[in-house]
């Protein structure tokens, strides 16, 4: 978005009601709130004359009807950031409603693509250019999409506004995640549009903050290993994530495993 893009109406966020975020971008929130999805999955519509949809969300009929209606017969492309259950299963239903082409990194987890995208591939509409950016880490098949005209990056689950992203091995990879974030620091961006939560300004600062947080957690893992003389997950979990509510520990365990895998691959644990 331009620097004068309207702020999100956070208190009034209503599922399945399109919200304009700029001249080229609208957001439709899916009604699937939860511990891992925050207020729900964001589906983005890019363009006016020709429309690309980013992340159709789960296979939710009401949501897909709302997205199709917002597209008014002009949806040509359905882009998925990755194949987790809250982002890509709606692709088939939205294609049935619109006839649009499904694009993603790979066919997986039930997603069937008409075309596969790799890093640097372009989807070009009459008013916009979207560039695919391969960002493995949260998922090996994760793509972000950069809207060139508004210097906006649609981040899927690579960056979330409301919480820390879970890295779940073996497909999730902490080393790859950090490398992807460092690569994004070189992008000229004004806004991040995450898969969950609200628009984020100062993208580079956001990337650097996440990297610092992950490295601080990694240092805490190493300190706990040395102090406890153990790599037992149950022993480490309560020590390393003592600042995280216990109800979140099952999710934290996944990221702990990702940290341990990274440290082992580097010969540090």
mmCIF file of C-alpha atoms in Angstrom:
data_model
loop_
_atom_site.group_PDB
_atom_site.id
_atom_site.type_symbol
_atom_site.label_atom_id
_atom_site.label_comp_id
_atom_site.label_asym_id
_atom_site.label_seq_id
_atom_site.Cartn_x
_atom_site.Cartn_y
_atom_site.Cartn_z
ATOM 1 C CA UNK A 1 0.000 0.000 0.000
ATOM 2 C CA UNK A 2 1.014 3.589 -0.282
ATOM 3 C CA UNK A 3 2.160 5.251 2.910
ATOM 4 C CA UNK A 4 -1.260 6.897 3.239
ATOM 5 C CA UNK A 5 -3.117 3.567 3.078
ATOM 6 C CA UNK A 6 -6.074 3.414 5.481
ATOM 7 C CA UNK A 7 -5.482 1.773 8.813
ATOM 8 C CA UNK A 8 -7.291 -1.443 9.645
ATOM 9 C CA UNK A 9 -10.564 -1.068 11.484
ATOM 10 C CA UNK A 10 -9.476 -3.535 14.135
ATOM 11 C CA UNK A 11 -12.464 -3.412 16.509
ATOM 12 C CA UNK A 12 -14.917 -3.732 13.607
ATOM 13 C CA UNK A 13 -13.342 -6.699 11.839
ATOM 14 C CA UNK A 14 -16.220 -8.829 10.516
ATOM 15 C CA UNK A 15 -15.781 -12.246 8.839
ATOM 16 C CA UNK A 16 -16.577 -12.475 5.120
ATOM 17 C CA UNK A 17 -16.970 -8.719 4.662
ATOM 18 C CA UNK A 18 -14.468 -7.217 2.168
ATOM 19 C CA UNK A 19 -12.292 -4.428 3.573
ATOM 20 C CA UNK A 20 -10.326 -2.117 1.258
ATOM 21 C CA UNK A 21 -6.696 -1.781 2.339
ATOM 22 C CA UNK A 22 -5.559 0.304 -0.629
ATOM 23 C CA UNK A 23 -6.336 0.964 -4.275
ATOM 24 C CA UNK A 24 -5.442 -2.571 -5.335
ATOM 25 C CA UNK A 25 -5.993 -4.655 -2.217
ATOM 26 C CA UNK A 26 -9.009 -5.934 -0.314
ATOM 27 C CA UNK A 27 -9.071 -8.393 2.563
ATOM 28 C CA UNK A 28 -11.805 -10.906 3.409
ATOM 29 C CA UNK A 29 -11.445 -12.507 6.836
ATOM 30 C CA UNK A 30 -12.468 -16.150 7.166
ATOM 31 C CA UNK A 31 -14.537 -17.066 10.210
ATOM 32 C CA UNK A 32 -12.007 -19.578 11.559
ATOM 33 C CA UNK A 33 -10.580 -17.931 14.679
ATOM 34 C CA UNK A 34 -8.446 -20.024 16.991
ATOM 35 C CA UNK A 35 -5.253 -20.424 18.943
ATOM 36 C CA UNK A 36 -3.192 -20.801 15.760
ATOM 37 C CA UNK A 37 -5.207 -18.534 13.445
ATOM 38 C CA UNK A 38 -5.885 -15.490 15.620
ATOM 39 C CA UNK A 39 -9.009 -13.722 14.316
ATOM 40 C CA UNK A 40 -9.018 -16.042 11.280
ATOM 41 C CA UNK A 41 -7.305 -16.521 7.935
ATOM 42 C CA UNK A 42 -6.879 -13.473 5.723
ATOM 43 C CA UNK A 43 -7.838 -13.895 2.078
ATOM 44 C CA UNK A 44 -6.584 -11.057 -0.111
ATOM 45 C CA UNK A 45 -8.018 -9.877 -3.439
ATOM 46 C CA UNK A 46 -5.529 -8.014 -5.624
ATOM 47 C CA UNK A 47 -6.636 -5.865 -8.562
ATOM 48 C CA UNK A 48 -9.896 -4.528 -9.925
ATOM 49 C CA UNK A 49 -10.278 -5.367 -13.628
ATOM 50 C CA UNK A 50 -8.478 -8.694 -13.180
ATOM 51 C CA UNK A 51 -8.193 -10.170 -9.708
ATOM 52 C CA UNK A 52 -5.730 -12.502 -8.049
ATOM 53 C CA UNK A 53 -6.776 -14.126 -4.767
ATOM 54 C CA UNK A 54 -4.051 -14.917 -2.251
ATOM 55 C CA UNK A 55 -4.867 -17.748 0.185
ATOM 56 C CA UNK A 56 -8.489 -18.843 -0.280
ATOM 57 C CA UNK A 57 -8.396 -20.305 3.238
ATOM 58 C CA UNK A 58 -10.105 -23.472 4.461
ATOM 59 C CA UNK A 59 -12.884 -25.232 2.570
ATOM 60 C CA UNK A 60 -15.546 -22.996 4.092
ATOM 61 C CA UNK A 61 -18.559 -22.487 1.829
ATOM 62 C CA UNK A 62 -19.660 -19.172 3.329
ATOM 63 C CA UNK A 63 -16.171 -17.740 3.042
ATOM 64 C CA UNK A 64 -15.665 -18.937 -0.530
ATOM 65 C CA UNK A 65 -19.052 -17.525 -1.504
ATOM 66 C CA UNK A 66 -18.041 -14.165 0.005
ATOM 67 C CA UNK A 67 -14.694 -14.148 -1.822
ATOM 68 C CA UNK A 68 -16.308 -15.089 -5.133
ATOM 69 C CA UNK A 69 -18.946 -12.398 -4.673
ATOM 70 C CA UNK A 70 -16.279 -9.801 -3.903
ATOM 71 C CA UNK A 71 -14.527 -10.808 -7.124
ATOM 72 C CA UNK A 72 -17.669 -10.178 -9.193
ATOM 73 C CA UNK A 73 -16.647 -12.603 -11.941
ATOM 74 C CA UNK A 74 -13.179 -11.090 -12.349
ATOM 75 C CA UNK A 75 -11.056 -13.586 -10.371
ATOM 76 C CA UNK A 76 -8.453 -15.078 -12.722
ATOM 77 C CA UNK A 77 -5.841 -16.494 -10.361
ATOM 78 C CA UNK A 78 -5.888 -18.273 -7.000
ATOM 79 C CA UNK A 79 -2.480 -18.145 -5.302
ATOM 80 C CA UNK A 80 -1.622 -20.210 -2.224
ATOM 81 C CA UNK A 81 1.248 -19.312 0.082
ATOM 82 C CA UNK A 82 1.514 -22.911 1.355
ATOM 83 C CA UNK A 83 -0.515 -26.063 1.830
ATOM 84 C CA UNK A 84 -1.585 -25.921 5.474
ATOM 85 C CA UNK A 85 -5.238 -26.529 6.293
ATOM 86 C CA UNK A 86 -6.157 -22.916 7.026
ATOM 87 C CA UNK A 87 -4.690 -21.510 3.797
ATOM 88 C CA UNK A 88 -5.094 -23.737 0.724
ATOM 89 C CA UNK A 89 -8.029 -26.224 0.941
ATOM 90 C CA UNK A 90 -10.466 -23.583 -0.297
ATOM 91 C CA UNK A 91 -8.658 -23.389 -3.655
ATOM 92 C CA UNK A 92 -10.703 -26.164 -5.255
ATOM 93 C CA UNK A 93 -14.027 -24.681 -4.168
ATOM 94 C CA UNK A 94 -13.061 -21.193 -5.285
ATOM 95 C CA UNK A 95 -11.946 -22.571 -8.637
ATOM 96 C CA UNK A 96 -15.352 -24.238 -9.030
ATOM 97 C CA UNK A 97 -17.031 -20.904 -8.343
ATOM 98 C CA UNK A 98 -14.804 -18.790 -10.599
ATOM 99 C CA UNK A 99 -12.926 -20.966 -13.103
ATOM 100 C CA UNK A 100 -9.700 -19.308 -11.946
ATOM 101 C CA UNK A 101 -6.248 -20.846 -12.318
ATOM 102 C CA UNK A 102 -4.685 -22.313 -9.148
ATOM 103 C CA UNK A 103 -1.026 -21.469 -8.577
ATOM 104 C CA UNK A 104 1.340 -22.568 -5.800
ATOM 105 C CA UNK A 105 4.795 -24.021 -5.255
ATOM 106 C CA UNK A 106 3.739 -27.673 -5.484
ATOM 107 C CA UNK A 107 0.867 -30.155 -5.454
ATOM 108 C CA UNK A 108 0.676 -31.363 -1.874
ATOM 109 C CA UNK A 109 -1.717 -31.969 1.006
ATOM 110 C CA UNK A 110 -4.659 -32.231 -1.380
ATOM 111 C CA UNK A 111 -3.850 -29.094 -3.361
ATOM 112 C CA UNK A 112 -3.858 -29.567 -7.139
ATOM 113 C CA UNK A 113 -2.277 -26.730 -9.131
ATOM 114 C CA UNK A 114 -2.794 -25.618 -12.693
ATOM 115 C CA UNK A 115 0.651 -24.061 -12.585
ATOM 116 C CA UNK A 116 3.611 -24.283 -10.229
ATOM 117 C CA UNK A 117 5.545 -21.204 -9.173
ATOM 118 C CA UNK A 118 9.181 -20.877 -8.177
ATOM 119 C CA UNK A 119 11.160 -18.005 -6.733
ATOM 120 C CA UNK A 120 10.988 -14.977 -9.021
ATOM 121 C CA UNK A 121 7.971 -16.066 -11.074
ATOM 122 C CA UNK A 122 5.559 -13.285 -12.015
ATOM 123 C CA UNK A 123 1.767 -13.143 -12.082
ATOM 124 C CA UNK A 124 0.765 -10.036 -14.021
ATOM 125 C CA UNK A 125 -2.693 -8.502 -14.186
ATOM 126 C CA UNK A 126 -3.819 -5.386 -16.000
ATOM 127 C CA UNK A 127 -3.073 -3.241 -12.933
ATOM 128 C CA UNK A 128 -0.606 -5.209 -10.863
ATOM 129 C CA UNK A 129 2.479 -7.386 -10.787
ATOM 130 C CA UNK A 130 2.901 -10.099 -8.154
ATOM 131 C CA UNK A 131 6.310 -11.719 -7.724
ATOM 132 C CA UNK A 132 6.683 -15.067 -5.979
ATOM 133 C CA UNK A 133 9.339 -15.205 -3.254
ATOM 134 C CA UNK A 134 10.245 -18.691 -2.015
ATOM 135 C CA UNK A 135 10.457 -18.533 1.776
ATOM 136 C CA UNK A 136 10.953 -22.026 3.231
ATOM 137 C CA UNK A 137 10.999 -22.420 6.989
ATOM 138 C CA UNK A 138 7.449 -22.601 8.273
ATOM 139 C CA UNK A 139 6.809 -24.962 5.356
ATOM 140 C CA UNK A 140 9.201 -26.111 2.648
ATOM 141 C CA UNK A 141 6.684 -25.082 -0.051
ATOM 142 C CA UNK A 142 6.012 -21.614 1.360
ATOM 143 C CA UNK A 143 5.807 -18.652 -1.006
ATOM 144 C CA UNK A 144 5.338 -14.998 -0.173
ATOM 145 C CA UNK A 145 4.001 -12.678 -2.868
ATOM 146 C CA UNK A 146 5.303 -9.181 -3.461
ATOM 147 C CA UNK A 147 2.918 -6.615 -4.955
ATOM 148 C CA UNK A 148 5.384 -4.491 -6.871
ATOM 149 C CA UNK A 149 3.141 -1.445 -7.338
ATOM 150 C CA UNK A 150 2.580 -0.985 -3.603
ATOM 151 C CA UNK A 151 5.762 -2.517 -2.130
ATOM 152 C CA UNK A 152 3.617 -4.909 -0.130
ATOM 153 C CA UNK A 153 4.580 -8.474 0.779
ATOM 154 C CA UNK A 154 1.815 -11.005 1.428
ATOM 155 C CA UNK A 155 3.523 -13.216 3.986
ATOM 156 C CA UNK A 156 1.144 -16.128 4.602
ATOM 157 C CA UNK A 157 2.508 -17.770 7.745
ATOM 158 C CA UNK A 158 6.110 -16.676 7.231
ATOM 159 C CA UNK A 159 5.384 -13.582 9.322
ATOM 160 C CA UNK A 160 2.285 -13.180 11.475
ATOM 161 C CA UNK A 161 1.213 -9.970 13.137
ATOM 162 C CA UNK A 162 -0.230 -11.534 16.269
ATOM 163 C CA UNK A 163 2.126 -14.308 17.300
ATOM 164 C CA UNK A 164 5.325 -16.233 16.732
ATOM 165 C CA UNK A 165 5.271 -18.625 13.783
ATOM 166 C CA UNK A 166 5.487 -22.309 14.700
ATOM 167 C CA UNK A 167 8.317 -24.189 12.985
ATOM 168 C CA UNK A 168 7.334 -27.854 12.934
ATOM 169 C CA UNK A 169 9.964 -30.379 11.760
ATOM 170 C CA UNK A 170 10.582 -32.242 9.601
ATOM 171 C CA UNK A 171 8.959 -30.011 6.979
ATOM 172 C CA UNK A 172 9.523 -26.930 9.120
ATOM 173 C CA UNK A 173 13.177 -25.936 9.257
ATOM 174 C CA UNK A 174 14.574 -23.295 11.611
ATOM 175 C CA UNK A 175 17.786 -22.713 9.655
ATOM 176 C CA UNK A 176 15.804 -22.237 6.443
ATOM 177 C CA UNK A 177 13.364 -19.941 8.244
ATOM 178 C CA UNK A 178 16.117 -17.637 9.482
ATOM 179 C CA UNK A 179 17.796 -17.646 6.064
ATOM 180 C CA UNK A 180 14.495 -16.680 4.402
ATOM 181 C CA UNK A 181 13.987 -13.815 6.849
ATOM 182 C CA UNK A 182 17.521 -12.537 6.280
ATOM 183 C CA UNK A 183 16.965 -12.611 2.521
ATOM 184 C CA UNK A 184 13.772 -10.568 2.908
ATOM 185 C CA UNK A 185 15.696 -7.880 4.787
ATOM 186 C CA UNK A 186 17.092 -6.904 1.396
ATOM 187 C CA UNK A 187 13.653 -6.253 -0.113
ATOM 188 C CA UNK A 188 12.422 -2.676 -0.538
ATOM 189 C CA UNK A 189 9.043 -2.914 1.193
ATOM 190 C CA UNK A 190 6.537 -0.566 2.798
ATOM 191 C CA UNK A 191 3.999 -3.058 4.172
ATOM 192 C CA UNK A 192 3.539 -6.658 5.230
ATOM 193 C CA UNK A 193 0.121 -8.273 4.772
ATOM 194 C CA UNK A 194 0.155 -11.426 6.933
ATOM 195 C CA UNK A 195 -2.049 -14.490 6.713
ATOM 196 C CA UNK A 196 -3.332 -13.764 10.218
ATOM 197 C CA UNK A 197 -3.649 -10.357 11.831
ATOM 198 C CA UNK A 198 -3.379 -6.836 10.517
ATOM 199 C CA UNK A 199 -1.149 -4.856 8.203
ATOM 200 C CA UNK A 200 2.384 -4.349 9.464
ATOM 201 C CA UNK A 201 4.501 -1.278 8.744
ATOM 202 C CA UNK A 202 8.321 -1.162 8.842
ATOM 203 C CA UNK A 203 8.899 -4.618 7.321
ATOM 204 C CA UNK A 204 12.670 -4.738 7.782
ATOM 205 C CA UNK A 205 12.331 -3.921 11.473
ATOM 206 C CA UNK A 206 9.767 -6.725 11.757
ATOM 207 C CA UNK A 207 12.118 -9.233 10.089
ATOM 208 C CA UNK A 208 15.038 -8.195 12.279
ATOM 209 C CA UNK A 209 12.924 -8.438 15.430
ATOM 210 C CA UNK A 210 11.868 -11.993 14.546
ATOM 211 C CA UNK A 211 15.454 -13.029 13.790
ATOM 212 C CA UNK A 212 16.652 -11.573 17.106
ATOM 213 C CA UNK A 213 13.849 -13.347 18.979
ATOM 214 C CA UNK A 214 14.680 -16.708 17.397
ATOM 215 C CA UNK A 215 18.389 -16.333 18.140
ATOM 216 C CA UNK A 216 17.625 -15.381 21.738
ATOM 217 C CA UNK A 217 15.515 -18.520 22.058
ATOM 218 C CA UNK A 218 18.305 -20.558 20.485
ATOM 219 C CA UNK A 219 20.763 -19.165 23.024
ATOM 220 C CA UNK A 220 18.339 -20.132 25.781
ATOM 221 C CA UNK A 221 18.183 -23.682 24.398
ATOM 222 C CA UNK A 222 21.977 -23.932 24.390
ATOM 223 C CA UNK A 223 22.240 -22.548 27.919
ATOM 224 C CA UNK A 224 19.642 -25.030 29.176
ATOM 225 C CA UNK A 225 21.433 -27.954 27.494
ATOM 226 C CA UNK A 226 24.692 -27.001 29.177
ATOM 227 C CA UNK A 227 23.148 -26.333 32.567
ATOM 228 C CA UNK A 228 20.966 -29.441 32.633
ATOM 229 C CA UNK A 229 23.401 -31.656 30.730
ATOM 230 C CA UNK A 230 20.447 -32.980 28.757
ATOM 231 C CA UNK A 231 18.728 -32.710 25.387
ATOM 232 C CA UNK A 232 15.582 -34.396 26.686
ATOM 233 C CA UNK A 233 12.674 -32.457 25.215
ATOM 234 C CA UNK A 234 10.441 -32.663 28.273
ATOM 235 C CA UNK A 235 13.242 -31.391 30.507
ATOM 236 C CA UNK A 236 14.150 -28.549 28.168
ATOM 237 C CA UNK A 237 10.623 -27.433 27.308
ATOM 238 C CA UNK A 238 9.674 -26.048 30.712
ATOM 239 C CA UNK A 239 13.036 -24.303 31.099
ATOM 240 C CA UNK A 240 13.344 -22.814 27.619
ATOM 241 C CA UNK A 241 9.698 -21.745 27.330
ATOM 242 C CA UNK A 242 9.132 -20.663 30.917
ATOM 243 C CA UNK A 243 7.837 -17.341 29.566
ATOM 244 C CA UNK A 244 5.146 -19.039 27.465
ATOM 245 C CA UNK A 245 1.741 -20.059 28.908
ATOM 246 C CA UNK A 246 1.628 -23.792 29.581
ATOM 247 C CA UNK A 247 -1.383 -24.211 27.302
ATOM 248 C CA UNK A 248 0.908 -23.202 24.428
ATOM 249 C CA UNK A 249 3.629 -25.722 25.280
ATOM 250 C CA UNK A 250 2.465 -28.352 22.746
ATOM 251 C CA UNK A 251 3.051 -25.742 20.020
ATOM 252 C CA UNK A 252 6.290 -24.577 21.621
ATOM 253 C CA UNK A 253 7.532 -28.171 21.602
ATOM 254 C CA UNK A 254 7.483 -28.130 17.802
ATOM 255 C CA UNK A 255 9.705 -25.059 17.654
ATOM 256 C CA UNK A 256 11.987 -26.514 20.352
ATOM 257 C CA UNK A 257 12.499 -29.531 18.117
ATOM 258 C CA UNK A 258 13.309 -27.179 15.231
ATOM 259 C CA UNK A 259 15.924 -25.389 17.341
ATOM 260 C CA UNK A 260 17.441 -28.706 18.418
ATOM 261 C CA UNK A 261 17.553 -29.956 14.829
ATOM 262 C CA UNK A 262 19.337 -26.789 13.721
ATOM 263 C CA UNK A 263 21.848 -26.981 16.565
ATOM 264 C CA UNK A 264 22.567 -30.643 15.872
ATOM 265 C CA UNK A 265 23.087 -29.975 12.168
ATOM 266 C CA UNK A 266 25.581 -27.290 13.123
ATOM 267 C CA UNK A 267 27.368 -29.597 15.569
ATOM 268 C CA UNK A 268 26.454 -27.419 18.552
ATOM 269 C CA UNK A 269 24.186 -29.855 20.364
#
